[in-house]
Tab-separated table of C-alpha atoms in Angstrom:
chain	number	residue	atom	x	y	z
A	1	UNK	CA	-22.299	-1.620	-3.609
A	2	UNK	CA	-23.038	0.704	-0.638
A	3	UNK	CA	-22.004	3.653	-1.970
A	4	UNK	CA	-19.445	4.443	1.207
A	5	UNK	CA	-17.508	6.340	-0.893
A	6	UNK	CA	-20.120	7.837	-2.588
A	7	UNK	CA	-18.717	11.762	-4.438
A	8	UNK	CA	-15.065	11.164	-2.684
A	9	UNK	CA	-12.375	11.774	-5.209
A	10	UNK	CA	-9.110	9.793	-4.521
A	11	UNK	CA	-5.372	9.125	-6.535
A	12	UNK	CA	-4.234	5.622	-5.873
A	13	UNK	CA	-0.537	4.842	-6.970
A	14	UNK	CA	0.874	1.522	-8.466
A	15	UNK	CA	-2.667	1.115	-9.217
A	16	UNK	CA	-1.838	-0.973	-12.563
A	17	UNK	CA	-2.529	-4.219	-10.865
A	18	UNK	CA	-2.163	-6.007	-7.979
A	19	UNK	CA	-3.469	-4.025	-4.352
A	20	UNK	CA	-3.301	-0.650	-6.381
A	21	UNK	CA	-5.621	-1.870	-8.590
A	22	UNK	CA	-7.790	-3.904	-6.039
A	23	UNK	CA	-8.329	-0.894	-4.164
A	24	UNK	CA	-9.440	1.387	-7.328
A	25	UNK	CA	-11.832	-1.210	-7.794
A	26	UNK	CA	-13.039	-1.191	-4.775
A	27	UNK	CA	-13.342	2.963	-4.338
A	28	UNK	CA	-15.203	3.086	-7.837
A	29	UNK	CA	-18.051	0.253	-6.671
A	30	UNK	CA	-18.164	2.128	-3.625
A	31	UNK	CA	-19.442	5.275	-5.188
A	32	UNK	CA	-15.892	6.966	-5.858
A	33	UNK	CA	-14.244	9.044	-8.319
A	34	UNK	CA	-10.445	7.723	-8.479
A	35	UNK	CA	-7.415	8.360	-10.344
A	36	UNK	CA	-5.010	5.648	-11.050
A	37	UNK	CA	-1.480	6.586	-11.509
A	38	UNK	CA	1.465	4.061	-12.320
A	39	UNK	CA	4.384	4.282	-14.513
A	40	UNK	CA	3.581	1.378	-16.614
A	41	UNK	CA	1.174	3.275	-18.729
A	42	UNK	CA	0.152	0.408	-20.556
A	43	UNK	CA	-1.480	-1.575	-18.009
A	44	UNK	CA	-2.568	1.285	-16.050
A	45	UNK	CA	-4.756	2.724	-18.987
A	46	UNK	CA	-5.914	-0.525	-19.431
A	47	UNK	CA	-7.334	-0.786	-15.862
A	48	UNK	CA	-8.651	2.725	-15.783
A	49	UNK	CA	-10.693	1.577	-18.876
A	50	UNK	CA	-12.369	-1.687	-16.920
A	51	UNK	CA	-13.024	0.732	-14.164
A	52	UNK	CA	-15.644	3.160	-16.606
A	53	UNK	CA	-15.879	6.595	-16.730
A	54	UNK	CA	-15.418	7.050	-12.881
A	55	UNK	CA	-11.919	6.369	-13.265
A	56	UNK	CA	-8.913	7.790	-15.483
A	57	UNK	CA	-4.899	7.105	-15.314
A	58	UNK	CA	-2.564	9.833	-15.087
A	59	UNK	CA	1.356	8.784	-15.399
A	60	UNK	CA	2.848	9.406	-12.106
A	61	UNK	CA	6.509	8.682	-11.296
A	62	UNK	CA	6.213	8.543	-6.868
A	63	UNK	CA	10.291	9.306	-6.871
A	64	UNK	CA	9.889	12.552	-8.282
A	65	UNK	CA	8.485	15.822	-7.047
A	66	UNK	CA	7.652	17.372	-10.367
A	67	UNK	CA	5.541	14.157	-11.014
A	68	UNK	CA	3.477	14.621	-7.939
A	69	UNK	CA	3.291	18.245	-8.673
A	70	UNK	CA	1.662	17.617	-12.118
A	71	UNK	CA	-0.809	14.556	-11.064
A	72	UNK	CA	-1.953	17.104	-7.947
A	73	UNK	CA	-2.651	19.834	-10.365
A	74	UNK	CA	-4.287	17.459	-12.625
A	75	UNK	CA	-7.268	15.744	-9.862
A	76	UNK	CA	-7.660	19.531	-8.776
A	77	UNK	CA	-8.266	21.125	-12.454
A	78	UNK	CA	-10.321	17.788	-13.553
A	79	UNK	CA	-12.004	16.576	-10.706
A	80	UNK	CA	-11.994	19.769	-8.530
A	81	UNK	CA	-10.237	18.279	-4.856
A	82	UNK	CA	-8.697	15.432	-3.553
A	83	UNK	CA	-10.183	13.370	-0.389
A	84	UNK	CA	-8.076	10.172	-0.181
A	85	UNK	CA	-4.485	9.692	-1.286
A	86	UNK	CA	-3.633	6.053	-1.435
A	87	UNK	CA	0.242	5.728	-1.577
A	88	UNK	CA	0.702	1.926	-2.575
A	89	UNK	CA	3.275	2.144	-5.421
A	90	UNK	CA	6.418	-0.277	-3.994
A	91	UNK	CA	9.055	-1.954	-4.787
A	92	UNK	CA	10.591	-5.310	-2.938
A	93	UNK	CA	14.140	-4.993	-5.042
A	94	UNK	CA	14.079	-8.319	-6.955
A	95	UNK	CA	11.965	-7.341	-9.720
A	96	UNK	CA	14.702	-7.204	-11.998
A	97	UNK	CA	15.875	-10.638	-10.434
A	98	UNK	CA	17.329	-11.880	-6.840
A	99	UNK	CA	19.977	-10.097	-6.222
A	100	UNK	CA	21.554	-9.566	-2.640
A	101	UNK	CA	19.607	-8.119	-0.527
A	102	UNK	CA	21.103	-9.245	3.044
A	103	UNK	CA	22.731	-6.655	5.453
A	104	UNK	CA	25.786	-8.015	4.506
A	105	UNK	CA	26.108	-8.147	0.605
A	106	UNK	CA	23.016	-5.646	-0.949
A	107	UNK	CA	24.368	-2.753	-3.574
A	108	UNK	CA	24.045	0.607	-2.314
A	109	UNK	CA	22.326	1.499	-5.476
A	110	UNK	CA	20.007	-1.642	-4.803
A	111	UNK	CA	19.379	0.193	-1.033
A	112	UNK	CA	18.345	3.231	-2.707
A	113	UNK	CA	16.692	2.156	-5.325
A	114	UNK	CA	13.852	0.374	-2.695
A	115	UNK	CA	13.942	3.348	-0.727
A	116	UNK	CA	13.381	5.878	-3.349
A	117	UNK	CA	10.055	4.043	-4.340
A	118	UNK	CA	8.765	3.162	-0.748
A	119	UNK	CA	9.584	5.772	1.654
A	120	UNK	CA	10.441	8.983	-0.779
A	121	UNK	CA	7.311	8.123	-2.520
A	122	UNK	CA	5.236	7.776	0.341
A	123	UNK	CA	6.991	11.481	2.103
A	124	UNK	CA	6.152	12.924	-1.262
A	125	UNK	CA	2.604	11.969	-1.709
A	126	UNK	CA	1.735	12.545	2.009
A	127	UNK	CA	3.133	16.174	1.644
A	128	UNK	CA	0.860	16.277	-1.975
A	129	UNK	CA	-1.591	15.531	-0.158
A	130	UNK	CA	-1.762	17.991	2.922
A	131	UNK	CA	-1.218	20.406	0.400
A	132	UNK	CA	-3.802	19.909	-1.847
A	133	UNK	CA	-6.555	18.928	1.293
A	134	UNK	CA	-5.498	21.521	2.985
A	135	UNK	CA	-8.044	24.289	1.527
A	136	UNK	CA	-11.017	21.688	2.367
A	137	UNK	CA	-9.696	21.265	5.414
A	138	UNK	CA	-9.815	17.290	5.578
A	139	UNK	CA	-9.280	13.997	4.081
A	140	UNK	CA	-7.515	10.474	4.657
A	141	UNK	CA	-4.391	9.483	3.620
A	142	UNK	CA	-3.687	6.031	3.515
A	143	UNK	CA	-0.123	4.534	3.171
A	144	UNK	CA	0.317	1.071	2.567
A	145	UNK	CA	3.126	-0.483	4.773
A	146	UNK	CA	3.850	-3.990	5.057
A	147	UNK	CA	4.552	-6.914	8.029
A	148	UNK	CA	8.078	-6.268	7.247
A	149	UNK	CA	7.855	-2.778	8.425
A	150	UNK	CA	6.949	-4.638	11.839
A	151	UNK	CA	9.613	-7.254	11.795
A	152	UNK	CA	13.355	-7.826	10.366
A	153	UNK	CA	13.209	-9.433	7.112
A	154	UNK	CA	17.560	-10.843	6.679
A	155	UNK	CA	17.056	-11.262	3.271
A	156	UNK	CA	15.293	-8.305	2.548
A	157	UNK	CA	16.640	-5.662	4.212
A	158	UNK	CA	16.061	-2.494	2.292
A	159	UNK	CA	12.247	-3.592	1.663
A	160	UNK	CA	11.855	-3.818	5.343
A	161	UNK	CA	13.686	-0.543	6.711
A	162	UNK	CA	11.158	1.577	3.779
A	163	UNK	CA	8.693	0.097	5.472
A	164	UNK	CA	9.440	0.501	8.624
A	165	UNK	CA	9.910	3.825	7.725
A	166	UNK	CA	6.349	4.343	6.145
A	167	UNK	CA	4.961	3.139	9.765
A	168	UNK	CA	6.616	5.778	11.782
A	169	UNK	CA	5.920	8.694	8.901
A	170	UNK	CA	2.579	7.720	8.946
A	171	UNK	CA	2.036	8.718	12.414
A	172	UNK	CA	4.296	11.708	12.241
A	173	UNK	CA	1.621	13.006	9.402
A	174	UNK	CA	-1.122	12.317	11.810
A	175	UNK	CA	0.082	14.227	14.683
A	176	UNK	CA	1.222	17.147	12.397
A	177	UNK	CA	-2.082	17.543	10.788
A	178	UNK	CA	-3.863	16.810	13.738
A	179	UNK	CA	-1.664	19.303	15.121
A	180	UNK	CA	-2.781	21.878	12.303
A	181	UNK	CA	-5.769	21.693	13.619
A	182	UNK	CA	-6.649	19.791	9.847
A	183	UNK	CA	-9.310	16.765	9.953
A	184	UNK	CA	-6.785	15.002	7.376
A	185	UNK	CA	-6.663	11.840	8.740
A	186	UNK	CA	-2.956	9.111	8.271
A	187	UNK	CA	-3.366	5.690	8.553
A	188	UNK	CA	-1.354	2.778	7.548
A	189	UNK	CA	-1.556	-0.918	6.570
A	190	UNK	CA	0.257	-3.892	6.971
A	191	UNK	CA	-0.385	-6.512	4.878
A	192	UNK	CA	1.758	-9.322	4.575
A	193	UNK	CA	1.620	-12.587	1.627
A	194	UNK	CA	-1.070	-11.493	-0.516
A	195	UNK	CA	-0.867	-12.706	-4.006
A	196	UNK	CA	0.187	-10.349	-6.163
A	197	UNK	CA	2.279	-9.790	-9.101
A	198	UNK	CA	4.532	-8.968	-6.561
A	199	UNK	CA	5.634	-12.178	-5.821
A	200	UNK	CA	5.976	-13.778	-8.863
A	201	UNK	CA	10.216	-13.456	-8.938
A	202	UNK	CA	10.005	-15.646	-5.845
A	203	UNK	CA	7.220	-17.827	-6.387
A	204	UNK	CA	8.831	-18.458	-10.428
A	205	UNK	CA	6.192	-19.795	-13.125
A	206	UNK	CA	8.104	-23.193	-12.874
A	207	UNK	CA	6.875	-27.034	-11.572
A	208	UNK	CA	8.203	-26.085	-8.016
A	209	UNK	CA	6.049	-23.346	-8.009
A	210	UNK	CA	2.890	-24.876	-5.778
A	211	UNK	CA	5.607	-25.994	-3.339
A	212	UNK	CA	7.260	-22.859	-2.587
A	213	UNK	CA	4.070	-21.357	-2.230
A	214	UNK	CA	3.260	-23.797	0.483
A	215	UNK	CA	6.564	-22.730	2.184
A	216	UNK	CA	6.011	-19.091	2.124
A	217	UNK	CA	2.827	-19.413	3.379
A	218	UNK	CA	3.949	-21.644	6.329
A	219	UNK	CA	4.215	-19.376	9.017
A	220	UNK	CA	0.716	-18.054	8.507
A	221	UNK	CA	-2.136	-19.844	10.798
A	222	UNK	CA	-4.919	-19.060	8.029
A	223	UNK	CA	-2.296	-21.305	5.867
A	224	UNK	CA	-3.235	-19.387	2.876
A	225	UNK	CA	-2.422	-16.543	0.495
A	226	UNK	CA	-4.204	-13.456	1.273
A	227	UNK	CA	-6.120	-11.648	-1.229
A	228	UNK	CA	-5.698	-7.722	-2.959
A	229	UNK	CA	-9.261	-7.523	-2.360
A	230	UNK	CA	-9.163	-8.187	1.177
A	231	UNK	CA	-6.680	-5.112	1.364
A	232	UNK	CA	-8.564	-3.197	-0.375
A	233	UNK	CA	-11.828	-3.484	1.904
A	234	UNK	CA	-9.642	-2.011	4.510
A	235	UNK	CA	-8.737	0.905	2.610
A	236	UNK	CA	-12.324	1.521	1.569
A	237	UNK	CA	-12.701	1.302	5.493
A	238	UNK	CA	-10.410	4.084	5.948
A	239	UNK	CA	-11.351	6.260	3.344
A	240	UNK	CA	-14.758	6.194	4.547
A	241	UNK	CA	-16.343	8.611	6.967
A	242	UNK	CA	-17.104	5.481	9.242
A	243	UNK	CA	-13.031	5.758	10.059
A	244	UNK	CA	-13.320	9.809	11.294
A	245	UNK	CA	-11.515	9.231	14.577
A	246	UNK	CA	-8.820	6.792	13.123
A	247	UNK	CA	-5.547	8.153	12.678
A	248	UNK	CA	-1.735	7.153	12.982
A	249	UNK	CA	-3.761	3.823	13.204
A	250	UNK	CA	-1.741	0.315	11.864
A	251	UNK	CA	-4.291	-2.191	10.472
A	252	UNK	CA	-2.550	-5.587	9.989
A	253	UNK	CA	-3.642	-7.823	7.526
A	254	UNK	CA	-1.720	-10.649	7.789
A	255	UNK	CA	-3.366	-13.775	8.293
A	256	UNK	CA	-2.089	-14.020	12.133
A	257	UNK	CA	1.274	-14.163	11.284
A	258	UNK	CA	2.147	-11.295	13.944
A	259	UNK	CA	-0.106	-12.847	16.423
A	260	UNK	CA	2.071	-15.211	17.100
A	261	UNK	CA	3.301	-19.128	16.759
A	262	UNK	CA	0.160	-21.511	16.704
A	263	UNK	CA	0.819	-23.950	19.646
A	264	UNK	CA	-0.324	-27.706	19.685
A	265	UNK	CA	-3.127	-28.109	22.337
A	266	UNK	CA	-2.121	-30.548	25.131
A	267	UNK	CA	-4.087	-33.213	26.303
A	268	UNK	CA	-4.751	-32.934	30.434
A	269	UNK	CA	-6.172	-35.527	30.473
A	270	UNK	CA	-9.566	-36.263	32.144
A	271	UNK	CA	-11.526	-33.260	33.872
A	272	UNK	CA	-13.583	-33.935	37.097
């Protein structure tokens, strides 16, 4: 623990498991104050409690204003500020099972639904989040994206245009506080097939299970899973004074699946 956080006060949403979670972790060993915020209150009172007393959960619903409103008030009566505003609470649309989600055949209310949680969300909690650093005059706000922000996604296409979305807001909240002449820094990141509860309607709990983990991962040269953790170091990175200059930055974390397709070396033969 190097303390790069050390006396920073952050609000992390969707931070009852998964990269939410991994990244309150993360801010509290790093010397941190942080408020996790979820709507399952459940699990995320049970993860403030792991975390000790430099952690506590607040109930925060990210699609509504009067939400952000009271979890704002909330870190500024209790904790006195806020420094870094995490805003990782997402949706990819088949939680509730796989429905259509193609161009062609996805619900309206399905479209809305994704985009409600992943870009209103975000536009909420980055205007919180001026707000509330605004009187300190700084801070970082940190919006996690996703690959298929970067990419089209056919079968996925709500999840995708959020996040596409959350790329090019993120930048527009850079240049406007930069623009303010406010040190409140926007970043995003992209991370793409880390293991999270996230994936389990895809993955299923069944026999086939190893197998169609295999084929998501396919595509990826590292040929693996990444993990919450590993998005979570680069959020501590960007919450830390180290990142001062960065913003309307993209940090992929993908295992070099945007790099590119791996080719086959060739064999030339003998060199003189």
């Amino acid at each position: 623990m190097s303390e790069r956080m050390k006396g920073k006060i952050a609000l992390v949403t969707g931070a009852a498991r998964g990269i939410g979670e991994a990244i309150a972790r993360a801010f509290v060993d790093e010397g941190a104050r942080v408020v996790l915020t979820d709507i399952d209150d459940a699990a995320g009172q049970a993860a403030a409690e792991r975390l000790g007393s430099a952690a506590r959960y607040q109930r925060l619903d990210v699609r509504e204003a009067d939400d952000w409103d009271e979890a704002i008030e909330g870190v500024l009566t209790n904790e006195g500020r806020l420094d870094v505003l995490v805003n990782n609470a997402g949706i990819t649309g088949f939680e509730q099972g796989m429905v259509a989600h193609d161009p062609e055949h996805a619900e309206l209310a399905d479209w809305r639904a994704v985009h409600a949680t992943n870009l209103d969300g975000v536009f909420l909690g980055c205007r919180a989040a001026i707000r509330a650093m605004r009187p300190s005059g700084q801070g970082s706000i940190i919006n996690i994206a996703s690959r298929s922000g970067q990419v089209g996604i056919p079968g996925a296409a709500a999840y995708a245009s959020s996040k596409a979305a959350v790329r090019n807001h993120s930048k527009t909240v850079a240049l406007y506080c930069a623009e303010q002449g406010l040190a409140i820094r926007c970043n995003a990141i992209f991370p793409a097939a880390i293991l999270t509860p996230m994936w389990e309607p895809m993955l299923g709990d069944g026999p086939e299970r190893e197998a169609r983990m295999a084929e998501f991962v396919a595509d990826c040269p590292l040929r693996r899973f990444g993990r919450p953790e590993e998005v979570a170091a680069l959020a501590v990175m960007l919450a830390s004074d180290e990142a001062s200059y960065m913003t309307g930055a993209e940090l992929i974390i993908d295992g070099g699946m945007l790099a590119g397709t791996a080719t086959p070396s060739v064999d030339l033969g003998p060199k003189e």
